[in-house]
PDB file of C-alpha atoms in Angstrom:
ATOM      1  CA  MET I1066     -55.281 -22.538  21.581  1.00 47.00           C
ATOM      2  CA  PRO I1067     -51.398 -22.466  23.062  1.00 52.00           C
ATOM      3  CA  LYS I1068     -50.506 -22.159  19.759  1.00 51.00           C
ATOM      4  CA  GLN I1069     -51.839 -18.528  19.367  1.00 52.00           C
ATOM      5  CA  ILE I1070     -50.470 -17.425  22.463  1.00 49.00           C
ATOM      6  CA  THR I1071     -47.182 -18.227  21.587  1.00 50.00           C
ATOM      7  CA  THR I1072     -47.710 -17.045  17.794  1.00 51.00           C
ATOM      8  CA  MET I1073     -48.707 -13.697  19.470  1.00 51.00           C
ATOM      9  CA  ARG I1074     -46.373 -13.840  21.847  1.00 53.00           C
ATOM     10  CA  HIS I1075     -43.349 -13.399  19.350  1.00 51.00           C
ATOM     11  CA  LEU I1076     -45.179 -10.927  17.593  1.00 50.00           C
ATOM     12  CA  ILE I1077     -45.470  -9.201  20.551  1.00 56.00           C
ATOM     13  CA  TYR I1078     -41.683  -9.221  20.176  1.00 52.00           C
ATOM     14  CA  LEU I1079     -41.304  -8.471  16.046  1.00 48.00           C
ATOM     15  CA  PRO I1080     -40.923  -4.612  17.267  1.00 53.00           C
ATOM     16  CA  PHE I1081     -38.172  -4.707  19.374  1.00 50.00           C
ATOM     17  CA  ILE I1082     -36.437  -7.122  17.232  1.00 51.00           C
ATOM     18  CA  LEU I1083     -36.044  -5.477  13.715  1.00 47.00           C
ATOM     19  CA  LEU I1084     -35.832  -2.262  15.537  1.00 47.00           C
ATOM     20  CA  GLY I1085     -32.397  -3.816  16.819  1.00 51.00           C
ATOM     21  CA  PHE I1086     -31.539  -4.597  13.239  1.00 48.00           C
ATOM     22  CA  TYR I1087     -31.359  -0.879  11.520  1.00 48.00           C
ATOM     23  CA  SER I1088     -30.104  -0.154  14.498  1.00 46.00           C
ATOM     24  CA  CYS I1089     -26.978  -2.627  13.837  1.00 50.00           C
ATOM     25  CA  ASN I1090     -26.530  -1.061  11.283  1.00 51.00           C
ATOM     26  CA  GLY I1091     -24.348   1.936  13.093  1.00 51.00           C
ATOM     27  CA  GLU I1092     -24.121   5.418  11.048  1.00 53.00           C
ATOM     28  CA  SER I1093     -26.199   6.435   8.954  1.00 61.00           C
ATOM     29  CA  LYS I1094     -25.583   7.379   4.937  1.00 86.00           C
ATOM     30  CA  LEU I1095     -22.168   9.297   4.903  1.00 85.00           C
ATOM     31  CA  SER I1096     -22.904  11.460   1.562  1.00 91.00           C
ATOM     32  CA  ASP I1097     -19.339  10.664  -0.630  1.00 89.00           C
ATOM     33  CA  GLN I1098     -17.195  13.477   0.711  1.00 92.00           C
ATOM     34  CA  GLU I1099     -17.962  13.033   4.112  1.00 91.00           C
ATOM     35  CA  LEU I1100     -16.383   9.075   3.369  1.00 93.00           C
ATOM     36  CA  MET I1101     -13.796  10.524   2.359  1.00 93.00           C
ATOM     37  CA  GLU I1102     -12.641  13.543   4.818  1.00 93.00           C
ATOM     38  CA  LYS I1103     -13.561  10.806   6.898  1.00 93.00           C
ATOM     39  CA  ASN I1104     -11.217   8.560   6.210  1.00 92.00           C
ATOM     40  CA  VAL I1105      -8.750  11.105   5.265  1.00 93.00           C
ATOM     41  CA  ARG I1106      -8.957  12.497   8.940  1.00 91.00           C
ATOM     42  CA  ASN I1107      -8.492   8.618  10.358  1.00 91.00           C
ATOM     43  CA  TYR I1108      -5.610   7.890   7.748  1.00 92.00           C
ATOM     44  CA  PHE I1109      -3.301  11.309   9.789  1.00 90.00           C
ATOM     45  CA  PHE I1110      -5.513  10.840  12.786  1.00 90.00           C
ATOM     46  CA  MET I1111      -6.227  13.787  12.590  1.00 87.00           C
ATOM     47  CA  GLY I1112      -9.638  15.120  15.271  1.00 82.00           C
ATOM     48  CA  ASP I1113     -13.007  16.176  13.615  1.00 83.00           C
ATOM     49  CA  SER I1114     -12.016  20.375  14.434  1.00 83.00           C
ATOM     50  CA  VAL I1115      -9.339  19.752  11.764  1.00 85.00           C
ATOM     51  CA  GLU I1116     -10.897  21.905   8.203  1.00 88.00           C
ATOM     52  CA  VAL I1117      -9.690  18.610   5.976  1.00 92.00           C
ATOM     53  CA  GLU I1118     -11.054  19.552   2.502  1.00 94.00           C
ATOM     54  CA  VAL I1119     -10.321  16.543  -0.641  1.00 95.00           C
ATOM     55  CA  THR I1120     -11.297  16.711  -3.624  1.00 94.00           C
ATOM     56  CA  ILE I1121      -9.938  14.003  -6.398  1.00 94.00           C
ATOM     57  CA  THR I1122      -7.823  15.180  -8.742  1.00 95.00           C
ATOM     58  CA  ASP I1123      -8.076  11.480 -10.908  1.00 95.00           C
ATOM     59  CA  THR I1124      -8.862   8.686 -12.031  1.00 94.00           C
ATOM     60  CA  LEU I1125      -7.786   5.163 -11.538  1.00 94.00           C
ATOM     61  CA  LYS I1126      -9.357   2.299 -14.174  1.00 96.00           C
ATOM     62  CA  ILE I1127      -8.780  -1.207 -13.635  1.00 96.00           C
ATOM     63  CA  ASN I1128      -7.522  -1.139 -16.937  1.00 96.00           C
ATOM     64  CA  ASP I1129      -4.473   0.797 -15.788  1.00 95.00           C
ATOM     65  CA  VAL I1130      -3.659  -0.582 -12.224  1.00 96.00           C
ATOM     66  CA  GLU I1131      -3.492  -3.868 -14.750  1.00 97.00           C
ATOM     67  CA  GLU I1132      -1.271  -2.502 -16.957  1.00 97.00           C
ATOM     68  CA  ILE I1133       0.860  -1.112 -14.118  1.00 96.00           C
ATOM     69  CA  LEU I1134       1.237  -4.120 -11.950  1.00 97.00           C
ATOM     70  CA  ALA I1135       2.481  -5.722 -15.375  1.00 97.00           C
ATOM     71  CA  ASN I1136       5.539  -3.269 -15.373  1.00 97.00           C
ATOM     72  CA  ILE I1137       5.547  -3.499 -11.717  1.00 97.00           C
ATOM     73  CA  GLN I1138       6.219  -7.795 -12.259  1.00 97.00           C
ATOM     74  CA  ASN I1139       8.719  -6.720 -15.257  1.00 97.00           C
ATOM     75  CA  ASN I1140      10.728  -4.262 -13.533  1.00 97.00           C
ATOM     76  CA  ILE I1141      11.823  -7.131 -10.267  1.00 97.00           C
ATOM     77  CA  GLY I1142      12.090  -9.403 -11.946  1.00 96.00           C
ATOM     78  CA  LEU I1143      15.036  -7.601 -13.857  1.00 97.00           C
ATOM     79  CA  ILE I1144      16.290  -6.522 -11.236  1.00 97.00           C
ATOM     80  CA  GLN I1145      16.711 -10.260  -9.361  1.00 97.00           C
ATOM     81  CA  LEU I1146      17.940 -10.691 -13.011  1.00 97.00           C
ATOM     82  CA  ASP I1147      21.157  -7.290 -11.648  1.00 97.00           C
ATOM     83  CA  ILE I1148      21.205  -9.056  -7.391  1.00 97.00           C
ATOM     84  CA  ASP I1149      21.449 -12.543  -9.494  1.00 97.00           C
ATOM     85  CA  THR I1150      25.275 -11.307 -11.782  1.00 97.00           C
ATOM     86  CA  LEU I1151      26.019  -8.731  -8.872  1.00 96.00           C
ATOM     87  CA  GLN I1152      26.160 -11.985  -5.502  1.00 97.00           C
ATOM     88  CA  LEU I1153      28.128 -13.948  -8.214  1.00 97.00           C
ATOM     89  CA  MET I1154      31.041 -10.968  -8.768  1.00 96.00           C
ATOM     90  CA  VAL I1155      30.044  -9.856  -5.415  1.00 96.00           C
ATOM     91  CA  ASP I1156      31.502 -13.652  -4.549  1.00 95.00           C
ATOM     92  CA  ASP I1157      34.324 -12.897  -7.707  1.00 96.00           C
ATOM     93  CA  TRP I1158      36.192 -10.329  -5.438  1.00 96.00           C
ATOM     94  CA  THR I1159      35.684 -11.204  -2.555  1.00 94.00           C
ATOM     95  CA  TYR I1160      37.471 -15.113  -4.038  1.00 95.00           C
ATOM     96  CA  LYS I1161      40.066 -12.550  -5.611  1.00 94.00           C
ATOM     97  CA  ALA I1162      41.234 -11.044  -2.625  1.00 94.00           C
ATOM     98  CA  MET I1163      41.791 -13.603  -0.530  1.00 94.00           C
ATOM     99  CA  ASP I1164      43.800 -15.285  -3.630  1.00 93.00           C
ATOM    100  CA  PHE I1165      45.792 -12.050  -3.528  1.00 92.00           C
ATOM    101  CA  GLU I1166      46.195 -11.913   0.095  1.00 92.00           C
ATOM    102  CA  LYS I1167      46.977 -16.119  -0.100  1.00 93.00           C
ATOM    103  CA  SER I1168      50.239 -15.213  -2.531  1.00 92.00           C
ATOM    104  CA  ALA I1169      51.013 -11.829  -0.486  1.00 88.00           C
ATOM    105  CA  LYS I1170      49.695  -9.554  -3.253  1.00 92.00           C
ATOM    106  CA  LEU I1171      48.775  -6.560  -0.339  1.00 92.00           C
ATOM    107  CA  THR I1172      47.781  -3.802  -3.830  1.00 94.00           C
ATOM    108  CA  GLU I1173      45.848  -6.208  -5.782  1.00 94.00           C
ATOM    109  CA  ALA I1174      44.126  -7.319  -2.337  1.00 93.00           C
ATOM    110  CA  ALA I1175      42.967  -4.375  -1.591  1.00 94.00           C
ATOM    111  CA  ASP I1176      41.714  -3.112  -4.745  1.00 95.00           C
ATOM    112  CA  ALA I1177      39.987  -6.371  -5.660  1.00 94.00           C
ATOM    113  CA  LYS I1178      38.453  -5.828  -1.593  1.00 95.00           C
ATOM    114  CA  ILE I1179      37.612  -2.761  -2.759  1.00 96.00           C
ATOM    115  CA  LYS I1180      36.004  -3.908  -6.122  1.00 96.00           C
ATOM    116  CA  SER I1181      33.889  -6.107  -3.715  1.00 95.00           C
ATOM    117  CA  LEU I1182      32.364  -4.236  -1.314  1.00 96.00           C
ATOM    118  CA  GLU I1183      31.379  -1.292  -3.981  1.00 96.00           C
ATOM    119  CA  TYR I1184      29.566  -4.198  -6.006  1.00 97.00           C
ATOM    120  CA  ARG I1185      28.069  -5.185  -2.453  1.00 97.00           C
ATOM    121  CA  LEU I1186      26.479  -1.418  -2.067  1.00 97.00           C
ATOM    122  CA  LYS I1187      25.484  -1.688  -5.874  1.00 97.00           C
ATOM    123  CA  LEU I1188      23.280  -5.178  -4.306  1.00 97.00           C
ATOM    124  CA  LYS I1189      22.088  -2.934  -1.504  1.00 97.00           C
ATOM    125  CA  GLU I1190      20.824  -0.497  -3.407  1.00 97.00           C
ATOM    126  CA  LEU I1191      19.478  -3.131  -6.238  1.00 97.00           C
ATOM    127  CA  GLN I1192      17.590  -4.988  -3.212  1.00 97.00           C
ATOM    128  CA  TYR I1193      16.575  -1.749  -2.138  1.00 97.00           C
ATOM    129  CA  LYS I1194      15.107  -0.364  -5.027  1.00 97.00           C
ATOM    130  CA  GLN I1195      13.389  -4.334  -5.063  1.00 97.00           C
ATOM    131  CA  ALA I1196      11.679  -3.049  -1.664  1.00 97.00           C
ATOM    132  CA  GLU I1197      10.516  -0.176  -2.812  1.00 97.00           C
ATOM    133  CA  PHE I1198       8.627  -2.114  -6.776  1.00 97.00           C
ATOM    134  CA  SER I1199       7.096  -4.668  -3.690  1.00 96.00           C
ATOM    135  CA  GLN I1200       5.579  -2.295  -2.195  1.00 96.00           C
ATOM    136  CA  THR I1201       3.857  -0.223  -4.623  1.00 96.00           C
ATOM    137  CA  ASN I1202       3.266  -4.051  -5.814  1.00 96.00           C
ATOM    138  CA  ARG I1203       1.062  -4.752  -2.762  1.00 96.00           C
ATOM    139  CA  ILE I1204      -0.795  -1.333  -2.761  1.00 95.00           C
ATOM    140  CA  PHE I1205      -1.833  -1.103  -6.624  1.00 96.00           C
ATOM    141  CA  LEU I1206      -2.761  -5.221  -6.046  1.00 96.00           C
ATOM    142  CA  HIS I1207      -5.082  -3.779  -2.916  1.00 94.00           C
ATOM    143  CA  LEU I1208      -6.469  -1.385  -5.800  1.00 95.00           C
ATOM    144  CA  LYS I1209      -7.279  -3.827  -7.827  1.00 95.00           C
ATOM    145  CA  ARG I1210      -8.653  -6.015  -4.879  1.00 95.00           C
ATOM    146  CA  SER I1211     -11.297  -3.515  -4.029  1.00 93.00           C
ATOM    147  CA  THR I1212     -12.245  -2.682  -7.580  1.00 93.00           C
ATOM    148  CA  TRP I1213     -15.867  -1.217  -7.802  1.00 91.00           C
ATOM    149  CA  ALA I1214     -17.645  -1.363 -10.867  1.00 90.00           C
ATOM    150  CA  ASP I1215     -14.959  -0.272 -13.160  1.00 93.00           C
ATOM    151  CA  ILE I1216     -12.867   1.923 -10.804  1.00 95.00           C
ATOM    152  CA  SER I1217     -10.011   0.791  -9.177  1.00 95.00           C
ATOM    153  CA  GLY I1218      -8.600   4.264  -7.064  1.00 94.00           C
ATOM    154  CA  PHE I1219      -9.105   7.902  -6.662  1.00 95.00           C
ATOM    155  CA  GLU I1220      -5.771  10.869  -6.134  1.00 96.00           C
ATOM    156  CA  ALA I1221      -7.092  12.962  -4.621  1.00 96.00           C
ATOM    157  CA  ALA I1222      -5.609  16.020  -3.147  1.00 96.00           C
ATOM    158  CA  VAL I1223      -5.639  17.448   1.098  1.00 95.00           C
ATOM    159  CA  HIS I1224      -5.810  20.494   2.212  1.00 94.00           C
ATOM    160  CA  TYR I1225      -5.855  21.096   5.955  1.00 91.00           C
ATOM    161  CA  GLU I1226      -4.353  23.410   7.888  1.00 87.00           C
ATOM    162  CA  MET I1227      -3.461  22.832  12.369  1.00 83.00           C
ATOM    163  CA  GLY I1228      -2.807  25.858  13.378  1.00 82.00           C
ATOM    164  CA  ASP I1229      -0.134  27.607  11.058  1.00 87.00           C
ATOM    165  CA  GLU I1230       0.359  24.698  10.240  1.00 88.00           C
ATOM    166  CA  VAL I1231      -0.982  24.420   6.264  1.00 91.00           C
ATOM    167  CA  ASN I1232      -0.850  21.251   4.374  1.00 91.00           C
ATOM    168  CA  ASP I1233      -0.997  20.267   0.614  1.00 94.00           C
ATOM    169  CA  LEU I1234      -0.959  17.212   0.211  1.00 94.00           C
ATOM    170  CA  VAL I1235      -1.834  14.268  -2.462  1.00 95.00           C
ATOM    171  CA  VAL I1236      -3.404  10.330  -1.473  1.00 95.00           C
ATOM    172  CA  LEU I1237      -4.446   7.906  -3.010  1.00 95.00           C
ATOM    173  CA  MET I1238      -7.503   6.225  -2.186  1.00 95.00           C
ATOM    174  CA  ASP I1239      -8.922   2.520  -3.473  1.00 94.00           C
ATOM    175  CA  ALA I1240     -12.457   2.174  -4.290  1.00 93.00           C
ATOM    176  CA  ASN I1241     -14.232   2.993  -1.582  1.00 93.00           C
ATOM    177  CA  PHE I1242     -12.814   6.735  -0.312  1.00 94.00           C
ATOM    178  CA  ASN I1243     -10.250   4.497   1.901  1.00 94.00           C
ATOM    179  CA  VAL I1244      -6.921   6.396   1.671  1.00 94.00           C
ATOM    180  CA  VAL I1245      -3.668   3.044   0.694  1.00 93.00           C
ATOM    181  CA  ASP I1246      -0.314   5.853   0.354  1.00 83.00           C
TER     182      ASP I1246
END
């Protein structure tokens, strides 16, 4: 008899437990369009009062993303080769400048220093370019990880107005409609 009472007591709590599971789902299911608009608002820190229009203009498939990633990796490798070469050239011209200074050839030393500085500038430009490729690589790896079916992401046109200001932007979204760039 006590076992039946315990079972009855658990049955009384069942509706409350089920209600708890259903209420934990949070917000109701949004349409794809509503989800895109909500994610764009969140990405740009816009309030609900700003009217936002989001239109998908292109779809990125997984094959495209993998091809882009391969090209990015190739470019990063090529830039690294150029960086290594330029570092050697900078060192070489720096040592030449020091040798010219020791032998009191001040004009040649100044020319060698200028050449070294030119190569350092080119080196910094390549390091900046390499950082850009690394950032792009990170974005496309995110798209690859978020692939759903064979869709990795979307290019979307965003139009919104804030007061007198009218903005038209192009954003990159992953397969879950999250803005990534």
